[in-house]
Amino acid sequence: MTLVEFDSESLTDVEWDIAHAIAQTLVKADTDVNELGKAIAYLRTIVKKLDATSRFFKYLKTLVSNAKQISHSNRTIDYYRSIEKTCSNYLKTITDAQKILQILGWVSRLMRYYKDAGVPIGEIAISTPSLESARQVEIAKLVKSQDFQVEQILEAKVTKINGNKVTYEILGTIKLTEKEPKKVSVLQKGQTVKVKIVSLKEDSSIKSVKCVDS
């Protein structure tokens, strides 16, 4: 299998760079791909749950903290630490668990590729895109494809409620946290509601919204 064949899949360029960077980092750390496979298997079992991403990263931390009890060798804890640190560095800001699962699926294939092909890892120029930049790229693409207007009504998913603050996810990418003292009592996490754009930023992205559902 060649890198050209890998590139034919549906990851975006940024996501593809992330998959390469994670794979190269883990191979350089001599991480056991089978241990990554266990983490992927766990994510697959919870991927449809609303809190899948947070549960996944908590699971990785739990592996590290309990490594002495569940490890198969004295190197296992190093594998877990490497996987937890690398995934946190590159995937922490991706909120779509399905996307993380897709990226890690390719990471496991790429790890085998780099090991089996005898690639001189130490000479590879590793692309290290931050997840912040990946998120910014996604938002920039979305903003470019839209023509947001003040007073415009959009559907939004409630992803978090903390006191009188509600976090909305708009068009699957944009996350905004707003004070909703008059609405918070009737809203629930996971609920889809209608929000009105209150203001825009200079780049025409959404600055703030308010819930307009009764």
mmCIF file with all atom_site columns, C-alpha atoms in Angstrom:
data_model
loop_
_atom_site.group_PDB
_atom_site.id
_atom_site.type_symbol
_atom_site.label_atom_id
_atom_site.label_alt_id
_atom_site.label_comp_id
_atom_site.label_asym_id
_atom_site.label_entity_id
_atom_site.label_seq_id
_atom_site.pdbx_PDB_ins_code
_atom_site.Cartn_x
_atom_site.Cartn_y
_atom_site.Cartn_z
_atom_site.occupancy
_atom_site.B_iso_or_equiv
_atom_site.pdbx_formal_charge
_atom_site.auth_seq_id
_atom_site.auth_comp_id
_atom_site.auth_asym_id
_atom_site.auth_atom_id
_atom_site.pdbx_PDB_model_num
ATOM 1   C CA . MET A 1 1   ? 0.000   0.000  0.000  1.00 0.00 ? 1   MET A CA 1
ATOM 2   C CA . THR A 1 2   ? 1.353   3.397  -0.914 1.00 0.00 ? 2   THR A CA 1
ATOM 3   C CA . LEU A 1 3   ? 0.881   6.851  0.508  1.00 0.00 ? 3   LEU A CA 1
ATOM 4   C CA . VAL A 1 4   ? -0.881  7.783  -2.721 1.00 0.00 ? 4   VAL A CA 1
ATOM 5   C CA . GLU A 1 5   ? -3.511  5.131  -1.989 1.00 0.00 ? 5   GLU A CA 1
ATOM 6   C CA . PHE A 1 6   ? -3.918  6.469  1.543  1.00 0.00 ? 6   PHE A CA 1
ATOM 7   C CA . ASP A 1 7   ? -4.454  9.956  0.188  1.00 0.00 ? 7   ASP A CA 1
ATOM 8   C CA . SER A 1 8   ? -7.437  8.828  -1.876 1.00 0.00 ? 8   SER A CA 1
ATOM 9   C CA . GLU A 1 9   ? -9.640  8.671  1.222  1.00 0.00 ? 9   GLU A CA 1
ATOM 10  C CA . SER A 1 10  ? -12.001 11.334 2.487  1.00 0.00 ? 10  SER A CA 1
ATOM 11  C CA . LEU A 1 11  ? -9.864  13.135 5.066  1.00 0.00 ? 11  LEU A CA 1
ATOM 12  C CA . THR A 1 12  ? -9.258  16.801 4.424  1.00 0.00 ? 12  THR A CA 1
ATOM 13  C CA . ASP A 1 13  ? -5.692  17.949 3.841  1.00 0.00 ? 13  ASP A CA 1
ATOM 14  C CA . VAL A 1 14  ? -5.461  19.223 7.427  1.00 0.00 ? 14  VAL A CA 1
ATOM 15  C CA . GLU A 1 15  ? -6.862  15.995 8.866  1.00 0.00 ? 15  GLU A CA 1
ATOM 16  C CA . TRP A 1 16  ? -4.512  14.004 6.683  1.00 0.00 ? 16  TRP A CA 1
ATOM 17  C CA . ASP A 1 17  ? -1.555  16.019 8.032  1.00 0.00 ? 17  ASP A CA 1
ATOM 18  C CA . ILE A 1 18  ? -2.773  15.363 11.561 1.00 0.00 ? 18  ILE A CA 1
ATOM 19  C CA . ALA A 1 19  ? -2.981  11.612 10.902 1.00 0.00 ? 19  ALA A CA 1
ATOM 20  C CA . HIS A 1 20  ? 0.576   11.630 9.512  1.00 0.00 ? 20  HIS A CA 1
ATOM 21  C CA . ALA A 1 21  ? 1.885   13.684 12.429 1.00 0.00 ? 21  ALA A CA 1
ATOM 22  C CA . ILE A 1 22  ? 0.307   11.392 15.026 1.00 0.00 ? 22  ILE A CA 1
ATOM 23  C CA . ALA A 1 23  ? 1.534   8.253  13.271 1.00 0.00 ? 23  ALA A CA 1
ATOM 24  C CA . GLN A 1 24  ? 5.062   9.571  12.924 1.00 0.00 ? 24  GLN A CA 1
ATOM 25  C CA . THR A 1 25  ? 5.165   10.765 16.515 1.00 0.00 ? 25  THR A CA 1
ATOM 26  C CA . LEU A 1 26  ? 3.989   7.395  17.829 1.00 0.00 ? 26  LEU A CA 1
ATOM 27  C CA . VAL A 1 27  ? 6.382   5.428  15.623 1.00 0.00 ? 27  VAL A CA 1
ATOM 28  C CA . LYS A 1 28  ? 9.283   7.618  16.683 1.00 0.00 ? 28  LYS A CA 1
ATOM 29  C CA . ALA A 1 29  ? 8.312   6.869  20.296 1.00 0.00 ? 29  ALA A CA 1
ATOM 30  C CA . ASP A 1 30  ? 8.282   3.138  19.391 1.00 0.00 ? 30  ASP A CA 1
ATOM 31  C CA . THR A 1 31  ? 4.649   2.892  20.483 1.00 0.00 ? 31  THR A CA 1
ATOM 32  C CA . ASP A 1 32  ? 2.874   -0.447 20.044 1.00 0.00 ? 32  ASP A CA 1
ATOM 33  C CA . VAL A 1 33  ? 0.190   -0.012 17.390 1.00 0.00 ? 33  VAL A CA 1
ATOM 34  C CA . ASN A 1 34  ? -1.862  -2.745 19.087 1.00 0.00 ? 34  ASN A CA 1
ATOM 35  C CA . GLU A 1 35  ? -2.256  -0.512 22.151 1.00 0.00 ? 35  GLU A CA 1
ATOM 36  C CA . LEU A 1 36  ? -3.562  2.264  19.920 1.00 0.00 ? 36  LEU A CA 1
ATOM 37  C CA . GLY A 1 37  ? -5.936  -0.310 18.461 1.00 0.00 ? 37  GLY A CA 1
ATOM 38  C CA . LYS A 1 38  ? -7.416  -0.888 21.914 1.00 0.00 ? 38  LYS A CA 1
ATOM 39  C CA . ALA A 1 39  ? -8.095  2.822  22.289 1.00 0.00 ? 39  ALA A CA 1
ATOM 40  C CA . ILE A 1 40  ? -9.709  2.886  18.846 1.00 0.00 ? 40  ILE A CA 1
ATOM 41  C CA . ALA A 1 41  ? -11.859 -0.116 19.767 1.00 0.00 ? 41  ALA A CA 1
ATOM 42  C CA . TYR A 1 42  ? -13.061 1.689  22.881 1.00 0.00 ? 42  TYR A CA 1
ATOM 43  C CA . LEU A 1 43  ? -13.900 4.839  20.934 1.00 0.00 ? 43  LEU A CA 1
ATOM 44  C CA . ARG A 1 44  ? -15.841 2.759  18.420 1.00 0.00 ? 44  ARG A CA 1
ATOM 45  C CA . THR A 1 45  ? -18.108 1.448  21.209 1.00 0.00 ? 45  THR A CA 1
ATOM 46  C CA . ILE A 1 46  ? -19.041 4.943  22.426 1.00 0.00 ? 46  ILE A CA 1
ATOM 47  C CA . VAL A 1 47  ? -18.757 7.008  19.264 1.00 0.00 ? 47  VAL A CA 1
ATOM 48  C CA . LYS A 1 48  ? -22.506 7.699  19.000 1.00 0.00 ? 48  LYS A CA 1
ATOM 49  C CA . LYS A 1 49  ? -22.809 9.045  22.540 1.00 0.00 ? 49  LYS A CA 1
ATOM 50  C CA . LEU A 1 50  ? -23.047 12.806 23.008 1.00 0.00 ? 50  LEU A CA 1
ATOM 51  C CA . ASP A 1 51  ? -20.024 12.898 25.318 1.00 0.00 ? 51  ASP A CA 1
ATOM 52  C CA . ALA A 1 52  ? -17.940 10.464 23.267 1.00 0.00 ? 52  ALA A CA 1
ATOM 53  C CA . THR A 1 53  ? -14.936 12.753 22.826 1.00 0.00 ? 53  THR A CA 1
ATOM 54  C CA . SER A 1 54  ? -14.632 13.663 26.495 1.00 0.00 ? 54  SER A CA 1
ATOM 55  C CA . ARG A 1 55  ? -15.091 10.011 27.495 1.00 0.00 ? 55  ARG A CA 1
ATOM 56  C CA . PHE A 1 56  ? -12.392 8.979  25.028 1.00 0.00 ? 56  PHE A CA 1
ATOM 57  C CA . PHE A 1 57  ? -9.789  11.392 26.399 1.00 0.00 ? 57  PHE A CA 1
ATOM 58  C CA . LYS A 1 58  ? -10.751 10.418 29.962 1.00 0.00 ? 58  LYS A CA 1
ATOM 59  C CA . TYR A 1 59  ? -10.264 6.776  28.967 1.00 0.00 ? 59  TYR A CA 1
ATOM 60  C CA . LEU A 1 60  ? -6.742  7.531  27.704 1.00 0.00 ? 60  LEU A CA 1
ATOM 61  C CA . LYS A 1 61  ? -5.860  9.195  31.017 1.00 0.00 ? 61  LYS A CA 1
ATOM 62  C CA . THR A 1 62  ? -7.313  6.221  32.891 1.00 0.00 ? 62  THR A CA 1
ATOM 63  C CA . LEU A 1 63  ? -5.096  3.851  30.915 1.00 0.00 ? 63  LEU A CA 1
ATOM 64  C CA . VAL A 1 64  ? -2.048  5.831  32.014 1.00 0.00 ? 64  VAL A CA 1
ATOM 65  C CA . SER A 1 65  ? -3.098  6.039  35.658 1.00 0.00 ? 65  SER A CA 1
ATOM 66  C CA . ASN A 1 66  ? -3.912  2.307  35.823 1.00 0.00 ? 66  ASN A CA 1
ATOM 67  C CA . ALA A 1 67  ? -1.074  1.066  33.634 1.00 0.00 ? 67  ALA A CA 1
ATOM 68  C CA . LYS A 1 68  ? 0.667   -0.803 36.440 1.00 0.00 ? 68  LYS A CA 1
ATOM 69  C CA . GLN A 1 69  ? -2.427  -2.908 37.084 1.00 0.00 ? 69  GLN A CA 1
ATOM 70  C CA . ILE A 1 70  ? -3.299  -3.692 33.461 1.00 0.00 ? 70  ILE A CA 1
ATOM 71  C CA . SER A 1 71  ? 0.055   -3.599 31.690 1.00 0.00 ? 71  SER A CA 1
ATOM 72  C CA . HIS A 1 72  ? 1.512   -6.610 29.910 1.00 0.00 ? 72  HIS A CA 1
ATOM 73  C CA . SER A 1 73  ? 5.114   -5.440 30.093 1.00 0.00 ? 73  SER A CA 1
ATOM 74  C CA . ASN A 1 74  ? 7.179   -2.695 31.648 1.00 0.00 ? 74  ASN A CA 1
ATOM 75  C CA . ARG A 1 75  ? 6.874   -0.751 28.385 1.00 0.00 ? 75  ARG A CA 1
ATOM 76  C CA . THR A 1 76  ? 3.088   -0.624 28.338 1.00 0.00 ? 76  THR A CA 1
ATOM 77  C CA . ILE A 1 77  ? 2.881   2.470  30.498 1.00 0.00 ? 77  ILE A CA 1
ATOM 78  C CA . ASP A 1 78  ? 5.189   4.265  28.054 1.00 0.00 ? 78  ASP A CA 1
ATOM 79  C CA . TYR A 1 79  ? 2.870   3.266  25.198 1.00 0.00 ? 79  TYR A CA 1
ATOM 80  C CA . TYR A 1 80  ? -0.144  4.628  27.061 1.00 0.00 ? 80  TYR A CA 1
ATOM 81  C CA . ARG A 1 81  ? 1.629   7.857  27.948 1.00 0.00 ? 81  ARG A CA 1
ATOM 82  C CA . SER A 1 82  ? 2.703   8.335  24.359 1.00 0.00 ? 82  SER A CA 1
ATOM 83  C CA . ILE A 1 83  ? -0.802  7.684  23.003 1.00 0.00 ? 83  ILE A CA 1
ATOM 84  C CA . GLU A 1 84  ? -2.487  9.938  25.567 1.00 0.00 ? 84  GLU A CA 1
ATOM 85  C CA . LYS A 1 85  ? -0.065  12.825 25.083 1.00 0.00 ? 85  LYS A CA 1
ATOM 86  C CA . THR A 1 86  ? -0.042  12.644 21.284 1.00 0.00 ? 86  THR A CA 1
ATOM 87  C CA . CYS A 1 87  ? -3.813  12.321 20.939 1.00 0.00 ? 87  CYS A CA 1
ATOM 88  C CA . SER A 1 88  ? -4.301  15.231 23.328 1.00 0.00 ? 88  SER A CA 1
ATOM 89  C CA . ASN A 1 89  ? -1.854  17.390 21.379 1.00 0.00 ? 89  ASN A CA 1
ATOM 90  C CA . TYR A 1 90  ? -3.409  16.743 17.995 1.00 0.00 ? 90  TYR A CA 1
ATOM 91  C CA . LEU A 1 91  ? -7.056  15.815 18.574 1.00 0.00 ? 91  LEU A CA 1
ATOM 92  C CA . LYS A 1 92  ? -8.189  17.687 21.693 1.00 0.00 ? 92  LYS A CA 1
ATOM 93  C CA . THR A 1 93  ? -10.044 20.431 19.843 1.00 0.00 ? 93  THR A CA 1
ATOM 94  C CA . ILE A 1 94  ? -11.883 18.104 17.454 1.00 0.00 ? 94  ILE A CA 1
ATOM 95  C CA . THR A 1 95  ? -15.386 17.682 18.832 1.00 0.00 ? 95  THR A CA 1
ATOM 96  C CA . ASP A 1 96  ? -16.648 15.172 16.270 1.00 0.00 ? 96  ASP A CA 1
ATOM 97  C CA . ALA A 1 97  ? -15.959 11.702 17.674 1.00 0.00 ? 97  ALA A CA 1
ATOM 98  C CA . GLN A 1 98  ? -16.639 10.102 14.292 1.00 0.00 ? 98  GLN A CA 1
ATOM 99  C CA . LYS A 1 99  ? -13.918 12.279 12.766 1.00 0.00 ? 99  LYS A CA 1
ATOM 100 C CA . ILE A 1 100 ? -11.454 11.336 15.522 1.00 0.00 ? 100 ILE A CA 1
ATOM 101 C CA . LEU A 1 101 ? -12.273 7.680  14.907 1.00 0.00 ? 101 LEU A CA 1
ATOM 102 C CA . GLN A 1 102 ? -11.673 8.120  11.192 1.00 0.00 ? 102 GLN A CA 1
ATOM 103 C CA . ILE A 1 103 ? -8.335  9.870  11.748 1.00 0.00 ? 103 ILE A CA 1
ATOM 104 C CA . LEU A 1 104 ? -7.120  7.261  14.250 1.00 0.00 ? 104 LEU A CA 1
ATOM 105 C CA . GLY A 1 105 ? -8.101  4.479  11.870 1.00 0.00 ? 105 GLY A CA 1
ATOM 106 C CA . TRP A 1 106 ? -5.684  5.938  9.364  1.00 0.00 ? 106 TRP A CA 1
ATOM 107 C CA . VAL A 1 107 ? -3.098  6.546  12.072 1.00 0.00 ? 107 VAL A CA 1
ATOM 108 C CA . SER A 1 108 ? -2.965  2.817  12.819 1.00 0.00 ? 108 SER A CA 1
ATOM 109 C CA . ARG A 1 109 ? -2.496  2.043  9.110  1.00 0.00 ? 109 ARG A CA 1
ATOM 110 C CA . LEU A 1 110 ? 0.170   4.719  8.758  1.00 0.00 ? 110 LEU A CA 1
ATOM 111 C CA . MET A 1 111 ? 2.035   3.439  11.810 1.00 0.00 ? 111 MET A CA 1
ATOM 112 C CA . ARG A 1 112 ? 2.322   0.013  10.185 1.00 0.00 ? 112 ARG A CA 1
ATOM 113 C CA . TYR A 1 113 ? 3.342   1.633  6.923  1.00 0.00 ? 113 TYR A CA 1
ATOM 114 C CA . TYR A 1 114 ? 6.156   3.632  8.494  1.00 0.00 ? 114 TYR A CA 1
ATOM 115 C CA . LYS A 1 115 ? 7.408   0.642  10.477 1.00 0.00 ? 115 LYS A CA 1
ATOM 116 C CA . ASP A 1 116 ? 7.098   -1.981 7.759  1.00 0.00 ? 116 ASP A CA 1
ATOM 117 C CA . ALA A 1 117 ? 8.418   0.209  4.944  1.00 0.00 ? 117 ALA A CA 1
ATOM 118 C CA . GLY A 1 118 ? 11.532  1.001  6.898  1.00 0.00 ? 118 GLY A CA 1
ATOM 119 C CA . VAL A 1 119 ? 11.033  4.712  6.450  1.00 0.00 ? 119 VAL A CA 1
ATOM 120 C CA . PRO A 1 120 ? 13.865  6.691  8.026  1.00 0.00 ? 120 PRO A CA 1
ATOM 121 C CA . ILE A 1 121 ? 11.559  8.380  10.511 1.00 0.00 ? 121 ILE A CA 1
ATOM 122 C CA . GLY A 1 122 ? 14.290  10.557 11.933 1.00 0.00 ? 122 GLY A CA 1
ATOM 123 C CA . GLU A 1 123 ? 14.699  12.241 8.554  1.00 0.00 ? 123 GLU A CA 1
ATOM 124 C CA . ILE A 1 124 ? 11.023  12.871 7.929  1.00 0.00 ? 124 ILE A CA 1
ATOM 125 C CA . ALA A 1 125 ? 9.930   16.465 8.164  1.00 0.00 ? 125 ALA A CA 1
ATOM 126 C CA . ILE A 1 126 ? 6.955   16.068 10.457 1.00 0.00 ? 126 ILE A CA 1
ATOM 127 C CA . SER A 1 127 ? 4.096   18.388 9.847  1.00 0.00 ? 127 SER A CA 1
ATOM 128 C CA . THR A 1 128 ? 2.740   19.430 13.212 1.00 0.00 ? 128 THR A CA 1
ATOM 129 C CA . PRO A 1 129 ? -0.460  21.322 12.582 1.00 0.00 ? 129 PRO A CA 1
ATOM 130 C CA . SER A 1 130 ? -2.056  22.385 15.828 1.00 0.00 ? 130 SER A CA 1
ATOM 131 C CA . LEU A 1 131 ? -5.632  21.404 16.370 1.00 0.00 ? 131 LEU A CA 1
ATOM 132 C CA . GLU A 1 132 ? -6.390  25.040 16.922 1.00 0.00 ? 132 GLU A CA 1
ATOM 133 C CA . SER A 1 133 ? -5.301  25.689 13.345 1.00 0.00 ? 133 SER A CA 1
ATOM 134 C CA . ALA A 1 134 ? -7.330  22.722 12.103 1.00 0.00 ? 134 ALA A CA 1
ATOM 135 C CA . ARG A 1 135 ? -10.408 24.110 13.803 1.00 0.00 ? 135 ARG A CA 1
ATOM 136 C CA . GLN A 1 136 ? -9.691  27.568 12.441 1.00 0.00 ? 136 GLN A CA 1
ATOM 137 C CA . VAL A 1 137 ? -9.402  26.132 8.945  1.00 0.00 ? 137 VAL A CA 1
ATOM 138 C CA . GLU A 1 138 ? -12.764 24.408 9.273  1.00 0.00 ? 138 GLU A CA 1
ATOM 139 C CA . ILE A 1 139 ? -14.418 27.570 10.576 1.00 0.00 ? 139 ILE A CA 1
ATOM 140 C CA . ALA A 1 140 ? -12.800 29.677 7.861  1.00 0.00 ? 140 ALA A CA 1
ATOM 141 C CA . LYS A 1 141 ? -14.100 27.311 5.193  1.00 0.00 ? 141 LYS A CA 1
ATOM 142 C CA . LEU A 1 142 ? -17.568 27.442 6.698  1.00 0.00 ? 142 LEU A CA 1
ATOM 143 C CA . VAL A 1 143 ? -17.594 31.226 6.947  1.00 0.00 ? 143 VAL A CA 1
ATOM 144 C CA . LYS A 1 144 ? -16.422 31.492 3.342  1.00 0.00 ? 144 LYS A CA 1
ATOM 145 C CA . SER A 1 145 ? -19.244 29.220 2.201  1.00 0.00 ? 145 SER A CA 1
ATOM 146 C CA . GLN A 1 146 ? -21.916 31.167 4.113  1.00 0.00 ? 146 GLN A CA 1
ATOM 147 C CA . ASP A 1 147 ? -23.290 34.689 4.076  1.00 0.00 ? 147 ASP A CA 1
ATOM 148 C CA . PHE A 1 148 ? -24.135 35.245 7.704  1.00 0.00 ? 148 PHE A CA 1
ATOM 149 C CA . GLN A 1 149 ? -26.384 38.221 8.487  1.00 0.00 ? 149 GLN A CA 1
ATOM 150 C CA . VAL A 1 150 ? -27.436 39.863 11.747 1.00 0.00 ? 150 VAL A CA 1
ATOM 151 C CA . GLU A 1 151 ? -31.004 38.756 12.646 1.00 0.00 ? 151 GLU A CA 1
ATOM 152 C CA . GLN A 1 152 ? -30.519 35.558 10.616 1.00 0.00 ? 152 GLN A CA 1
ATOM 153 C CA . ILE A 1 153 ? -32.128 32.499 12.205 1.00 0.00 ? 153 ILE A CA 1
ATOM 154 C CA . LEU A 1 154 ? -30.103 29.274 12.370 1.00 0.00 ? 154 LEU A CA 1
ATOM 155 C CA . GLU A 1 155 ? -30.491 25.871 13.926 1.00 0.00 ? 155 GLU A CA 1
ATOM 156 C CA . ALA A 1 156 ? -28.094 25.128 16.773 1.00 0.00 ? 156 ALA A CA 1
ATOM 157 C CA . LYS A 1 157 ? -27.408 22.162 19.001 1.00 0.00 ? 157 LYS A CA 1
ATOM 158 C CA . VAL A 1 158 ? -27.129 22.681 22.749 1.00 0.00 ? 158 VAL A CA 1
ATOM 159 C CA . THR A 1 159 ? -23.847 20.991 23.723 1.00 0.00 ? 159 THR A CA 1
ATOM 160 C CA . LYS A 1 160 ? -23.360 22.274 27.272 1.00 0.00 ? 160 LYS A CA 1
ATOM 161 C CA . ILE A 1 161 ? -25.271 24.074 29.999 1.00 0.00 ? 161 ILE A CA 1
ATOM 162 C CA . ASN A 1 162 ? -23.373 25.644 32.892 1.00 0.00 ? 162 ASN A CA 1
ATOM 163 C CA . GLY A 1 163 ? -25.400 27.850 35.191 1.00 0.00 ? 163 GLY A CA 1
ATOM 164 C CA . ASN A 1 164 ? -27.082 30.399 32.967 1.00 0.00 ? 164 ASN A CA 1
ATOM 165 C CA . LYS A 1 165 ? -24.546 29.861 30.180 1.00 0.00 ? 165 LYS A CA 1
ATOM 166 C CA . VAL A 1 166 ? -25.441 27.721 27.169 1.00 0.00 ? 166 VAL A CA 1
ATOM 167 C CA . THR A 1 167 ? -22.965 26.444 24.578 1.00 0.00 ? 167 THR A CA 1
ATOM 168 C CA . TYR A 1 168 ? -24.366 26.105 21.070 1.00 0.00 ? 168 TYR A CA 1
ATOM 169 C CA . GLU A 1 169 ? -22.900 24.192 18.132 1.00 0.00 ? 169 GLU A CA 1
ATOM 170 C CA . ILE A 1 170 ? -23.892 25.778 14.822 1.00 0.00 ? 170 ILE A CA 1
ATOM 171 C CA . LEU A 1 171 ? -23.595 24.012 11.465 1.00 0.00 ? 171 LEU A CA 1
ATOM 172 C CA . GLY A 1 172 ? -21.583 21.303 13.156 1.00 0.00 ? 172 GLY A CA 1
ATOM 173 C CA . THR A 1 173 ? -18.498 23.501 13.503 1.00 0.00 ? 173 THR A CA 1
ATOM 174 C CA . ILE A 1 174 ? -19.007 26.831 15.238 1.00 0.00 ? 174 ILE A CA 1
ATOM 175 C CA . LYS A 1 175 ? -19.262 26.766 19.026 1.00 0.00 ? 175 LYS A CA 1
ATOM 176 C CA . LEU A 1 176 ? -20.514 29.765 20.968 1.00 0.00 ? 176 LEU A CA 1
ATOM 177 C CA . THR A 1 177 ? -21.278 30.113 24.662 1.00 0.00 ? 177 THR A CA 1
ATOM 178 C CA . GLU A 1 178 ? -23.931 32.668 25.554 1.00 0.00 ? 178 GLU A CA 1
ATOM 179 C CA . LYS A 1 179 ? -25.709 33.798 28.705 1.00 0.00 ? 179 LYS A CA 1
ATOM 180 C CA . GLU A 1 180 ? -29.337 32.680 28.440 1.00 0.00 ? 180 GLU A CA 1
ATOM 181 C CA . PRO A 1 181 ? -30.888 33.464 31.847 1.00 0.00 ? 181 PRO A CA 1
ATOM 182 C CA . LYS A 1 182 ? -34.436 33.491 30.430 1.00 0.00 ? 182 LYS A CA 1
ATOM 183 C CA . LYS A 1 183 ? -34.085 30.313 28.353 1.00 0.00 ? 183 LYS A CA 1
ATOM 184 C CA . VAL A 1 184 ? -31.712 28.063 30.262 1.00 0.00 ? 184 VAL A CA 1
ATOM 185 C CA . SER A 1 185 ? -34.456 26.484 32.399 1.00 0.00 ? 185 SER A CA 1
ATOM 186 C CA . VAL A 1 186 ? -36.240 25.034 29.345 1.00 0.00 ? 186 VAL A CA 1
ATOM 187 C CA . LEU A 1 187 ? -33.173 23.945 27.414 1.00 0.00 ? 187 LEU A CA 1
ATOM 188 C CA . GLN A 1 188 ? -31.546 20.518 27.512 1.00 0.00 ? 188 GLN A CA 1
ATOM 189 C CA . LYS A 1 189 ? -28.159 19.226 26.395 1.00 0.00 ? 189 LYS A CA 1
ATOM 190 C CA . GLY A 1 190 ? -28.454 17.646 22.944 1.00 0.00 ? 190 GLY A CA 1
ATOM 191 C CA . GLN A 1 191 ? -31.547 19.673 22.059 1.00 0.00 ? 191 GLN A CA 1
ATOM 192 C CA . THR A 1 192 ? -31.753 21.392 18.683 1.00 0.00 ? 192 THR A CA 1
ATOM 193 C CA . VAL A 1 193 ? -33.075 24.953 18.885 1.00 0.00 ? 193 VAL A CA 1
ATOM 194 C CA . LYS A 1 194 ? -33.295 28.057 16.761 1.00 0.00 ? 194 LYS A CA 1
ATOM 195 C CA . VAL A 1 195 ? -30.906 30.914 17.461 1.00 0.00 ? 195 VAL A CA 1
ATOM 196 C CA . LYS A 1 196 ? -30.719 34.431 16.057 1.00 0.00 ? 196 LYS A CA 1
ATOM 197 C CA . ILE A 1 197 ? -27.427 36.031 15.048 1.00 0.00 ? 197 ILE A CA 1
ATOM 198 C CA . VAL A 1 198 ? -26.953 39.108 17.257 1.00 0.00 ? 198 VAL A CA 1
ATOM 199 C CA . SER A 1 199 ? -23.591 40.311 15.965 1.00 0.00 ? 199 SER A CA 1
ATOM 200 C CA . LEU A 1 200 ? -20.825 39.401 13.530 1.00 0.00 ? 200 LEU A CA 1
ATOM 201 C CA . LYS A 1 201 ? -17.036 39.662 13.686 1.00 0.00 ? 201 LYS A CA 1
ATOM 202 C CA . GLU A 1 202 ? -14.960 41.633 11.179 1.00 0.00 ? 202 GLU A CA 1
ATOM 203 C CA . ASP A 1 203 ? -14.366 38.471 9.137  1.00 0.00 ? 203 ASP A CA 1
ATOM 204 C CA . SER A 1 204 ? -18.170 37.986 8.888  1.00 0.00 ? 204 SER A CA 1
ATOM 205 C CA . SER A 1 205 ? -18.136 34.993 11.236 1.00 0.00 ? 205 SER A CA 1
ATOM 206 C CA . ILE A 1 206 ? -20.692 34.827 14.018 1.00 0.00 ? 206 ILE A CA 1
ATOM 207 C CA . LYS A 1 207 ? -19.786 36.712 17.193 1.00 0.00 ? 207 LYS A CA 1
ATOM 208 C CA . SER A 1 208 ? -22.895 36.092 19.296 1.00 0.00 ? 208 SER A CA 1
ATOM 209 C CA . VAL A 1 209 ? -26.338 34.528 19.111 1.00 0.00 ? 209 VAL A CA 1
ATOM 210 C CA . LYS A 1 210 ? -29.462 34.306 21.222 1.00 0.00 ? 210 LYS A CA 1
ATOM 211 C CA . CYS A 1 211 ? -31.946 31.489 21.512 1.00 0.00 ? 211 CYS A CA 1
ATOM 212 C CA . VAL A 1 212 ? -35.307 32.392 19.974 1.00 0.00 ? 212 VAL A CA 1
ATOM 213 C CA . ASP A 1 213 ? -37.184 29.169 20.671 1.00 0.00 ? 213 ASP A CA 1
ATOM 214 C CA . SER A 1 214 ? -39.986 29.645 23.198 1.00 0.00 ? 214 SER A CA 1
#
